[in-house]
Amino acid sequence: GAVVSQHPSWVICKSGTSVKIECRSLDFQATTMFWYRQFPKQSLMLMATSNEGSKATYEQGVEKDKFLINHASLTLSTLTVTSAHPEDSSFYICSAPDPVWGQPQHFGDGTRLSIL
Amino acid sequence: GNSVTQMEGPVTLSEEAFLTINCTYTATGYPSLFWYVQYPGEGLQLLLKATKADDKGSNKGFEATYRKETTSFHLEKGSVQVSDSAVYFCALNWNSGNTPLVFGKGTRLSVIA
């Protein structure tokens, strides 16, 4: 079946650094991917829709300059958290639509980001 | 707008007990409905789905039926196991697939031996 790989699974870094998270569709092409954020014990909130070859579409309230999304190829979307601060600490998850039927969404295993 | 409401947790059950997690939705048209499960420290896995009214999704002993008249998609399992302890999310999206999921808040289930 369709597999989405997300890397890294866990990252700890100092405040002020930038962190890049990769989301790859391993055995299929994905023109669209989605990025979600999950706070502890809460649901997933959509951050943005990543579109291959064009700009990402951000949800209201999500800072475009803070969360840079690049979908440079049909199998890779990246989320870069720029100048990260402790309040950016969270669990970030990406997903891609099923390549044949459009659904369900296939999720990566998530990235736990901790900013010290 | 589109939304999903699921019962508040946490839910604690003894092994072999019956499980119901309620989920209702608000949406225009006829969305597809899903249950996802998240085990501790992991990402989301699709548990089951239904794409039209009266469809029943089932997997690993879990079932849910798409009820258009009550706009519900309640998750049930006849006999839970300790390994079922996880967070369960009800979600909807549209058949095009190129739309993001709308999630409920999640229900944490703990099953004790």
Coordinates of N, CA and C in Angstrom, one line a residue:
Chain A
G1 N 0.8 -1.2 0.0 CA 0.0 0.0 0.0 C 0.8 1.2 0.0
A2 N 0.2 2.4 -0.2 CA 0.9 3.7 -0.2 C 1.5 4.0 1.2
V3 N 2.8 4.4 1.1 CA 3.5 4.7 2.4 C 4.0 6.1 2.3
V4 N 3.8 6.8 3.4 CA 4.4 8.1 3.6 C 5.4 8.0 4.7
S5 N 6.6 8.5 4.4 CA 7.7 8.5 5.4 C 8.0 9.9 5.8
Q6 N 8.2 10.1 7.1 CA 8.4 11.4 7.6 C 9.7 11.4 8.4
H7 N 10.5 12.4 8.3 CA 11.9 12.4 8.9 C 12.2 13.8 9.3
P8 N 12.8 14.0 10.5 CA 13.1 13.0 11.5 C 11.9 12.7 12.3
S9 N 12.0 11.7 13.2 CA 10.9 11.4 14.0 C 10.9 12.2 15.3
W10 N 12.1 12.6 15.7 CA 12.2 13.4 16.9 C 13.4 14.3 16.8
V11 N 13.2 15.5 17.2 CA 14.3 16.5 17.1 C 14.2 17.4 18.3
I12 N 15.4 17.7 18.9 CA 15.5 18.6 20.0 C 16.5 19.6 19.6
C13 N 16.2 20.9 19.7 CA 17.2 21.9 19.3 C 17.0 23.2 20.1
K14 N 18.0 24.0 20.0 CA 18.0 25.3 20.8 C 17.1 26.3 20.2
S15 N 16.6 27.2 21.0 CA 15.8 28.3 20.5 C 16.5 29.1 19.5
G16 N 15.9 29.5 18.5 CA 16.5 30.4 17.5 C 17.0 29.6 16.2
T17 N 17.1 28.3 16.3 CA 17.5 27.5 15.2 C 16.4 27.2 14.3
S18 N 16.7 26.8 13.1 CA 15.6 26.4 12.1 C 15.7 24.9 11.9
V19 N 14.5 24.3 11.8 CA 14.4 22.9 11.7 C 13.6 22.5 10.5
K20 N 14.2 21.5 9.7 CA 13.5 21.1 8.5 C 12.9 19.7 8.7
I21 N 11.7 19.5 8.4 CA 11.0 18.2 8.5 C 10.6 17.8 7.0
E22 N 10.9 16.5 6.7 CA 10.7 16.0 5.4 C 9.5 15.0 5.4
C23 N 8.7 15.1 4.4 CA 7.6 14.2 4.2 C 7.7 13.6 2.8
R24 N 7.9 12.3 2.7 CA 8.1 11.7 1.4 C 7.0 10.6 1.1
S25 N 6.5 10.6 -0.1 CA 5.7 9.5 -0.6 C 6.6 8.5 -1.2
L26 N 6.7 7.3 -0.6 CA 7.7 6.3 -1.0 C 7.4 5.6 -2.3
D27 N 6.2 5.3 -2.5 CA 6.0 4.4 -3.7 C 4.8 5.0 -4.6
F28 N 4.6 6.3 -4.5 CA 3.6 7.0 -5.3 C 3.9 8.5 -5.4
Q29 N 3.3 9.1 -6.3 CA 3.5 10.5 -6.5 C 2.3 11.3 -5.8
A30 N 2.7 12.4 -5.2 CA 1.6 13.2 -4.5 C 1.8 14.7 -4.9
T31 N 0.8 15.1 -5.6 CA 0.8 16.5 -6.0 C 0.4 17.4 -4.9
T32 N -0.3 16.8 -3.9 CA -0.8 17.5 -2.8 C -0.4 16.8 -1.5
M33 N 0.0 17.5 -0.5 CA 0.3 16.9 0.8 C -0.3 17.9 1.8
F34 N -0.5 17.4 3.0 CA -1.1 18.3 4.1 C -0.2 18.2 5.3
W35 N 0.0 19.3 5.9 CA 0.7 19.4 7.2 C -0.2 19.8 8.3
Y36 N -0.1 18.9 9.4 CA -0.9 19.2 10.6 C 0.0 19.4 11.8
R37 N -0.6 20.0 12.8 CA 0.1 20.2 14.1 C -0.8 19.6 15.2
Q38 N -0.2 19.0 16.1 CA -0.9 18.4 17.2 C -0.3 18.8 18.5
F39 N -1.1 19.5 19.3 CA -0.6 19.8 20.7 C -0.9 18.6 21.6
P40 N -0.2 18.5 22.7 CA -0.4 17.4 23.6 C -1.9 17.2 24.0
K41 N -2.3 16.0 23.8 CA -3.7 15.6 24.2 C -4.8 16.4 23.4
Q42 N -4.4 16.9 22.3 CA -5.4 17.6 21.5 C -5.5 17.0 20.1
S43 N -6.4 17.5 19.3 CA -6.6 17.0 18.0 C -5.6 17.5 17.0
L44 N -5.7 17.1 15.7 CA -4.8 17.6 14.7 C -5.4 18.8 14.1
M45 N -4.6 19.9 13.9 CA -5.1 21.1 13.3 C -4.3 21.3 12.0
L46 N -5.1 21.5 10.9 CA -4.4 21.7 9.6 C -3.7 23.0 9.6
M47 N -2.4 22.9 9.2 CA -1.6 24.1 9.1 C -1.6 24.6 7.7
A48 N -1.4 23.7 6.7 CA -1.3 24.2 5.3 C -1.4 23.0 4.4
T49 N -1.7 23.4 3.1 CA -1.8 22.4 2.0 C -0.6 22.7 1.1
S50 N 0.2 21.7 0.9 CA 1.4 21.8 0.1 C 1.1 21.3 -1.3
N51 N 1.4 22.2 -2.3 CA 1.1 21.9 -3.7 C 2.4 21.8 -4.5
E52 N 2.6 20.7 -5.2 CA 3.8 20.6 -6.0 C 3.9 21.6 -7.0
G53 N 5.0 22.3 -7.1 CA 5.2 23.3 -8.1 C 4.6 24.6 -7.9
S54 N 3.9 24.8 -6.8 CA 3.3 26.1 -6.5 C 3.3 26.4 -5.0
K55 N 2.9 27.6 -4.7 CA 2.9 28.0 -3.3 C 1.9 27.2 -2.4
A56 N 2.3 27.0 -1.2 CA 1.4 26.3 -0.2 C 0.3 27.2 0.1
T57 N -0.8 26.6 0.5 CA -2.0 27.4 1.0 C -2.0 27.2 2.5
Y58 N -1.9 28.3 3.2 CA -1.9 28.3 4.7 C -3.3 28.5 5.3
E59 N -3.5 27.9 6.4 CA -4.7 28.1 7.1 C -4.6 29.4 7.9
Q60 N -5.8 30.0 8.2 CA -5.8 31.2 8.9 C -5.1 31.1 10.2
G61 N -4.3 32.1 10.5 CA -3.6 32.1 11.8 C -2.2 31.4 11.8
V62 N -1.9 30.8 10.7 CA -0.6 30.1 10.5 C 0.4 31.1 9.9
E63 N 1.5 31.3 10.5 CA 2.5 32.3 10.0 C 3.3 31.7 8.8
K64 N 3.2 32.3 7.6 CA 3.9 31.8 6.5 C 5.4 31.9 6.6
D65 N 5.8 32.9 7.2 CA 7.3 33.2 7.3 C 7.9 32.3 8.4
K66 N 7.0 31.8 9.3 CA 7.5 31.0 10.4 C 7.6 29.5 9.9
F67 N 6.6 29.1 9.2 CA 6.5 27.7 8.7 C 6.6 27.7 7.2
L68 N 7.8 27.5 6.7 CA 8.0 27.5 5.3 C 7.8 26.1 4.7
I69 N 7.0 26.1 3.7 CA 6.7 24.8 3.0 C 7.1 24.8 1.6
N70 N 7.8 23.8 1.2 CA 8.3 23.6 -0.1 C 8.0 22.3 -0.6
H71 N 7.4 22.2 -1.8 CA 6.9 20.9 -2.4 C 7.6 20.9 -3.8
A72 N 8.9 20.6 -3.7 CA 9.7 20.7 -4.9 C 9.6 19.6 -5.9
S73 N 9.2 18.4 -5.4 CA 9.0 17.3 -6.3 C 7.7 16.6 -6.0
L74 N 7.4 15.6 -6.8 CA 6.2 14.9 -6.7 C 6.2 13.9 -5.5
T75 N 7.4 13.7 -4.9 CA 7.4 12.8 -3.8 C 8.0 13.4 -2.5
L76 N 8.2 14.7 -2.5 CA 8.8 15.3 -1.3 C 8.2 16.7 -1.0
S77 N 7.7 16.8 0.2 CA 7.3 18.1 0.8 C 8.1 18.4 2.0
T78 N 8.6 19.6 2.2 CA 9.3 19.9 3.5 C 8.7 21.0 4.2
L79 N 8.7 20.9 5.5 CA 8.3 22.0 6.4 C 9.5 22.5 7.2
T80 N 9.8 23.8 7.1 CA 10.9 24.3 7.9 C 10.3 25.3 8.9
V81 N 10.6 25.0 10.1 CA 10.2 25.9 11.2 C 11.4 26.8 11.4
T82 N 11.2 28.1 11.1 CA 12.3 29.0 11.1 C 12.4 29.7 12.5
S83 N 13.6 30.0 12.9 CA 13.9 30.6 14.2 C 12.9 30.1 15.3
A84 N 13.0 28.8 15.5 CA 12.1 28.1 16.4 C 12.2 28.6 17.8
H85 N 11.1 28.6 18.5 CA 11.0 29.0 19.9 C 10.2 27.9 20.7
P86 N 10.3 27.9 22.0 CA 9.6 26.9 22.7 C 8.2 26.7 22.4
E87 N 7.5 27.8 22.1 CA 6.1 27.6 21.8 C 5.8 26.9 20.4
D88 N 6.9 26.7 19.7 CA 6.7 25.9 18.4 C 6.8 24.4 18.7
S89 N 7.2 24.1 19.9 CA 7.3 22.6 20.3 C 6.0 22.0 20.1
S90 N 5.9 20.9 19.4 CA 4.7 20.2 19.1 C 5.0 18.9 18.3
F91 N 3.9 18.3 17.9 CA 4.0 17.1 17.1 C 3.5 17.5 15.7
Y92 N 4.3 17.3 14.7 CA 3.9 17.7 13.3 C 3.7 16.4 12.5
I93 N 2.6 16.4 11.7 CA 2.3 15.2 10.9 C 1.9 15.6 9.5
C94 N 2.4 14.9 8.6 CA 2.1 15.1 7.2 C 1.2 14.0 6.7
S95 N 0.5 14.3 5.6 CA -0.4 13.2 5.0 C -0.4 13.5 3.5
A96 N -0.7 12.4 2.7 CA -0.9 12.5 1.3 C -2.1 11.7 0.9
P97 N -2.9 12.2 -0.1 CA -4.1 11.4 -0.5 C -3.7 10.1 -1.2
D98 N -4.5 9.1 -1.1 CA -4.3 7.9 -1.8 C -4.1 8.1 -3.3
P99 N -3.1 7.6 -3.9 CA -2.8 7.9 -5.3 C -3.9 7.3 -6.3
V100 N -4.6 6.3 -5.9 CA -5.6 5.7 -6.8 C -7.0 6.3 -6.6
W101 N -7.4 6.3 -5.3 CA -8.8 6.7 -5.0 C -8.9 8.1 -4.4
G102 N -7.8 8.7 -4.1 CA -7.9 10.1 -3.5 C -8.0 10.0 -2.0
Q103 N -8.6 9.0 -1.5 CA -8.7 8.8 -0.1 C -8.6 7.3 0.2
P104 N -8.2 6.9 1.4 CA -8.0 7.8 2.5 C -6.7 8.5 2.4
Q105 N -6.5 9.4 3.4 CA -5.2 10.0 3.6 C -4.2 9.0 4.2
H106 N -3.0 9.1 3.7 CA -1.9 8.3 4.3 C -1.0 9.2 5.1
F107 N -0.8 8.8 6.3 CA 0.0 9.7 7.2 C 1.4 9.2 7.5
G108 N 2.3 10.2 7.6 CA 3.6 9.9 8.1 C 3.5 9.6 9.6
D109 N 4.6 9.1 10.2 CA 4.6 8.8 11.6 C 4.8 10.0 12.5
G110 N 4.9 11.1 11.9 CA 5.0 12.3 12.8 C 6.4 12.7 13.2
T111 N 6.6 14.0 13.5 CA 7.9 14.5 14.1 C 7.6 15.2 15.4
R112 N 8.2 14.7 16.4 CA 8.1 15.4 17.7 C 9.2 16.5 17.8
L113 N 8.8 17.7 17.8 CA 9.8 18.8 17.9 C 9.8 19.4 19.3
S114 N 11.0 19.5 19.9 CA 11.1 20.1 21.2 C 12.2 21.2 21.1
I115 N 11.8 22.4 21.4 CA 12.7 23.5 21.4 C 13.0 23.9 22.8
L116 N 14.3 24.0 23.1 CA 14.7 24.3 24.4 C 15.0 25.8 24.6
Chain B
G1 N -20.0 25.5 8.8 CA -18.9 24.8 8.2 C -18.9 23.4 8.6
N2 N -17.9 22.6 8.1 CA -17.8 21.2 8.4 C -17.2 21.0 9.7
S3 N -17.7 20.1 10.5 CA -17.1 19.8 11.8 C -17.4 18.4 12.2
V4 N -16.6 17.9 13.2 CA -16.8 16.6 13.7 C -16.8 16.7 15.2
T5 N -17.8 16.1 15.9 CA -17.9 16.1 17.3 C -17.8 14.7 17.8
Q6 N -16.9 14.4 18.7 CA -16.8 13.1 19.3 C -16.8 13.2 20.8
M7 N -17.2 12.1 21.4 CA -17.3 12.1 22.9 C -16.0 12.4 23.6
E8 N -16.1 13.1 24.7 CA -15.0 13.5 25.4 C -14.4 12.2 26.1
G9 N -13.1 12.2 26.2 CA -12.5 11.1 27.0 C -12.0 11.7 28.3
P10 N -11.1 11.0 29.0 CA -10.7 9.6 28.6 C -11.7 8.6 29.0
V11 N -11.7 7.5 28.3 CA -12.5 6.3 28.5 C -11.7 5.2 29.1
T12 N -12.0 4.7 30.2 CA -11.3 3.6 30.8 C -12.2 2.4 30.9
L13 N -11.8 1.2 30.3 CA -12.6 0.0 30.3 C -11.7 -1.2 30.8
S14 N -12.4 -2.1 31.3 CA -11.8 -3.4 31.6 C -11.7 -4.2 30.3
E15 N -10.7 -5.1 30.3 CA -10.5 -6.0 29.2 C -11.8 -6.8 28.9
E16 N -12.1 -7.0 27.7 CA -13.3 -7.7 27.2 C -14.6 -6.9 27.3
A17 N -14.5 -5.7 27.8 CA -15.8 -4.8 27.9 C -16.1 -4.4 26.5
F18 N -17.4 -3.9 26.4 CA -17.9 -3.4 25.1 C -17.6 -1.9 25.0
L19 N -17.1 -1.5 23.8 CA -16.7 -0.1 23.6 C -17.7 0.6 22.6
T20 N -18.1 1.8 23.0 CA -18.7 2.7 22.0 C -18.1 4.1 22.2
I21 N -17.7 4.7 21.0 CA -17.2 6.0 21.0 C -18.1 6.8 20.0
N22 N -18.8 7.7 20.5 CA -19.8 8.4 19.7 C -19.1 9.5 18.8
C23 N -19.6 9.6 17.6 CA -19.1 10.6 16.7 C -20.3 11.1 15.8
T24 N -20.5 12.4 15.8 CA -21.4 13.0 14.9 C -20.8 14.1 14.1
Y25 N -21.3 14.4 12.9 CA -20.7 15.4 12.0 C -21.7 16.4 11.5
T26 N -21.2 17.5 11.1 CA -21.9 18.5 10.4 C -21.2 18.8 9.1
A27 N -21.9 18.7 8.0 CA -21.3 18.9 6.7 C -22.4 19.1 5.7
T28 N -22.0 19.8 4.7 CA -22.9 20.0 3.5 C -22.6 18.8 2.6
G29 N -23.6 18.2 2.0 CA -23.4 17.1 1.1 C -23.2 15.8 1.8
Y30 N -22.4 15.0 1.2 CA -22.2 13.6 1.7 C -20.7 13.3 1.8
P31 N -20.1 13.6 2.9 CA -18.7 13.4 3.0 C -18.4 11.9 3.2
S32 N -17.1 11.5 3.1 CA -16.6 10.2 3.5 C -16.2 10.3 5.0
L33 N -16.4 9.3 5.7 CA -16.2 9.3 7.2 C -15.1 8.2 7.5
F34 N -14.3 8.6 8.5 CA -13.1 7.7 8.9 C -13.0 7.7 10.4
W35 N -12.4 6.6 10.8 CA -11.8 6.5 12.2 C -10.3 6.2 12.0
Y36 N -9.6 7.0 12.7 CA -8.1 6.8 12.7 C -7.7 6.5 14.2
V37 N -6.6 5.8 14.3 CA -6.2 5.4 15.7 C -4.7 5.9 15.8
Q38 N -4.4 6.4 17.0 CA -3.0 6.9 17.2 C -2.5 6.2 18.5
Y39 N -1.6 5.3 18.3 CA -1.0 4.6 19.5 C 0.1 5.6 20.1
P40 N 0.4 5.4 21.4 CA 1.3 6.3 22.0 C 2.6 6.6 21.3
G41 N 2.9 7.8 21.0 CA 4.2 8.2 20.4 C 4.2 7.9 18.9
E42 N 3.1 7.6 18.3 CA 3.1 7.2 16.9 C 2.2 8.2 16.1
G43 N 2.3 8.0 14.8 CA 1.4 8.8 13.9 C 0.0 8.1 13.8
L44 N -0.8 8.6 12.8 CA -2.1 8.1 12.7 C -2.2 6.9 11.7
Q45 N -3.0 5.9 12.1 CA -3.3 4.8 11.2 C -4.8 4.8 10.9
L46 N -5.1 4.5 9.7 CA -6.5 4.4 9.3 C -7.1 3.1 10.0
L47 N -8.2 3.2 10.7 CA -8.8 2.0 11.3 C -9.9 1.5 10.4
L48 N -10.8 2.4 10.0 CA -11.9 2.0 9.1 C -12.5 3.2 8.4
K49 N -13.3 3.0 7.4 CA -13.9 4.1 6.7 C -15.2 3.7 6.1
A50 N -16.0 4.7 5.7 CA -17.3 4.5 5.0 C -17.5 5.7 4.1
T51 N -17.9 5.4 2.9 CA -18.0 6.5 1.9 C -19.4 6.9 1.5
K52 N -20.4 6.1 2.0 CA -21.8 6.5 1.7 C -22.7 6.0 2.7
A53 N -23.9 6.6 2.7 CA -24.9 6.3 3.8 C -25.1 4.7 3.8
D54 N -25.2 4.3 5.1 CA -25.5 2.9 5.4 C -24.3 2.0 5.2
D55 N -23.2 2.5 4.7 CA -22.0 1.7 4.7 C -21.5 1.3 6.1
K56 N -21.0 0.2 6.2 CA -20.4 -0.2 7.5 C -18.9 -0.5 7.3
G57 N -18.1 0.3 8.0 CA -16.6 0.0 8.0 C -16.3 -0.9 9.1
S58 N -15.3 -1.8 8.9 CA -14.9 -2.7 9.9 C -13.5 -3.1 9.8
N59 N -12.8 -3.3 10.9 CA -11.4 -3.7 10.9 C -11.0 -4.1 12.3
K60 N -10.3 -5.2 12.5 CA -9.7 -5.6 13.8 C -10.8 -5.7 14.9
G61 N -12.0 -6.0 14.5 CA -13.1 -6.1 15.5 C -13.9 -4.9 15.7
F62 N -13.4 -3.8 15.2 CA -14.1 -2.5 15.3 C -15.1 -2.3 14.1
E63 N -16.2 -1.6 14.4 CA -17.2 -1.4 13.4 C -17.7 0.0 13.6
A64 N -18.2 0.6 12.4 CA -18.9 1.9 12.5 C -19.8 1.9 11.3
T65 N -21.0 2.4 11.4 CA -21.9 2.5 10.3 C -22.3 4.0 10.1
Y66 N -22.2 4.3 8.8 CA -22.5 5.7 8.3 C -24.0 5.9 8.4
R67 N -24.5 6.7 9.3 CA -25.9 7.0 9.5 C -26.2 8.4 9.1
K68 N -26.8 8.5 7.9 CA -27.1 9.8 7.3 C -28.2 10.5 8.1
E69 N -29.2 9.7 8.5 CA -30.3 10.3 9.2 C -30.0 11.0 10.6
T70 N -29.0 10.4 11.2 CA -28.5 10.9 12.5 C -27.2 11.6 12.4
T71 N -26.6 11.7 11.2 CA -25.3 12.3 10.9 C -24.3 11.7 11.9
S72 N -24.2 10.4 12.0 CA -23.4 9.8 13.0 C -22.5 8.7 12.4
F73 N -21.4 8.4 13.1 CA -20.5 7.3 12.7 C -19.8 6.8 14.0
H74 N -20.6 6.2 14.8 CA -20.2 5.7 16.1 C -19.3 4.5 16.0
L75 N -18.2 4.5 16.7 CA -17.2 3.4 16.7 C -17.6 2.4 17.8
E76 N -17.6 1.1 17.5 CA -17.9 0.0 18.4 C -17.0 -1.1 18.3
K77 N -16.8 -1.8 19.5 CA -16.1 -3.0 19.5 C -16.6 -3.9 20.6
G78 N -16.9 -5.1 20.3 CA -17.6 -6.0 21.3 C -16.7 -6.4 22.5
S79 N -15.4 -6.5 22.3 CA -14.6 -7.0 23.4 C -13.2 -6.3 23.2
V80 N -12.9 -5.3 24.0 CA -11.6 -4.6 23.9 C -10.5 -5.4 24.6
Q81 N -9.3 -5.1 24.1 CA -8.1 -5.7 24.6 C -7.2 -4.6 25.1
V82 N -6.2 -4.9 25.9 CA -5.3 -3.9 26.4 C -4.6 -3.2 25.3
S83 N -4.3 -4.0 24.2 CA -3.6 -3.4 23.1 C -4.4 -2.4 22.3
D84 N -5.7 -2.3 22.6 CA -6.5 -1.3 21.9 C -6.4 0.1 22.6
S85 N -5.6 0.2 23.7 CA -5.4 1.5 24.3 C -4.7 2.4 23.3
A86 N -5.4 3.5 23.1 CA -4.9 4.5 22.1 C -5.8 5.7 22.1
V87 N -5.5 6.6 21.2 CA -6.4 7.7 21.0 C -7.1 7.5 19.6
Y88 N -8.4 7.7 19.6 CA -9.2 7.4 18.4 C -9.8 8.7 17.9
F89 N -9.6 9.0 16.6 CA -10.1 10.2 16.0 C -11.1 9.9 14.9
C90 N -12.2 10.5 15.0 CA -13.3 10.5 13.9 C -13.0 11.6 13.0
A91 N -13.1 11.4 11.7 CA -12.8 12.5 10.7 C -13.6 12.3 9.5
L92 N -13.7 13.4 8.8 CA -14.4 13.4 7.5 C -13.6 14.1 6.4
N93 N -13.8 13.8 5.2 CA -13.4 14.6 4.1 C -14.2 14.2 2.8
W94 N -13.9 14.8 1.7 CA -14.7 14.7 0.5 C -14.1 13.8 -0.4
N95 N -14.9 13.3 -1.3 CA -14.5 12.2 -2.2 C -13.3 12.6 -3.1
S96 N -13.1 13.8 -3.3 CA -12.1 14.2 -4.2 C -10.7 13.8 -3.7
G97 N -10.6 13.8 -2.4 CA -9.3 13.3 -1.8 C -8.3 14.4 -1.7
N98 N -8.3 15.4 -2.6 CA -7.4 16.5 -2.4 C -7.9 17.6 -1.5
T99 N -8.6 17.1 -0.5 CA -9.0 18.0 0.6 C -8.5 17.4 1.9
P100 N -8.2 18.3 2.8 CA -7.7 17.8 4.1 C -8.8 17.2 4.9
L101 N -8.4 16.4 5.9 CA -9.4 15.8 6.8 C -9.8 16.8 7.8
V102 N -11.0 16.7 8.3 CA -11.5 17.5 9.4 C -11.7 16.5 10.6
F103 N -11.0 16.7 11.6 CA -10.9 15.8 12.7 C -11.8 16.2 13.9
G104 N -12.3 15.2 14.6 CA -12.8 15.4 15.9 C -11.6 15.6 16.9
K105 N -11.9 15.9 18.2 CA -10.9 16.2 19.1 C -10.2 14.9 19.6
G106 N -10.7 13.8 19.3 CA -10.0 12.6 19.8 C -10.5 12.1 21.1
T107 N -10.5 10.8 21.2 CA -11.0 10.1 22.5 C -9.9 9.2 22.9
R108 N -9.4 9.4 24.1 CA -8.4 8.5 24.6 C -9.0 7.3 25.3
L109 N -8.6 6.1 24.9 CA -9.1 4.9 25.5 C -8.0 4.2 26.2
S110 N -8.3 3.8 27.4 CA -7.4 3.0 28.2 C -8.1 1.7 28.6
V111 N -7.5 0.6 28.3 CA -8.1 -0.7 28.6 C -7.2 -1.3 29.7
I112 N -7.7 -1.7 30.8 CA -7.0 -2.3 31.9 C -7.3 -3.8 32.0
A113 N -6.2 -4.5 32.3 CA -6.4 -6.0 32.4 C -7.2 -6.4 33.7

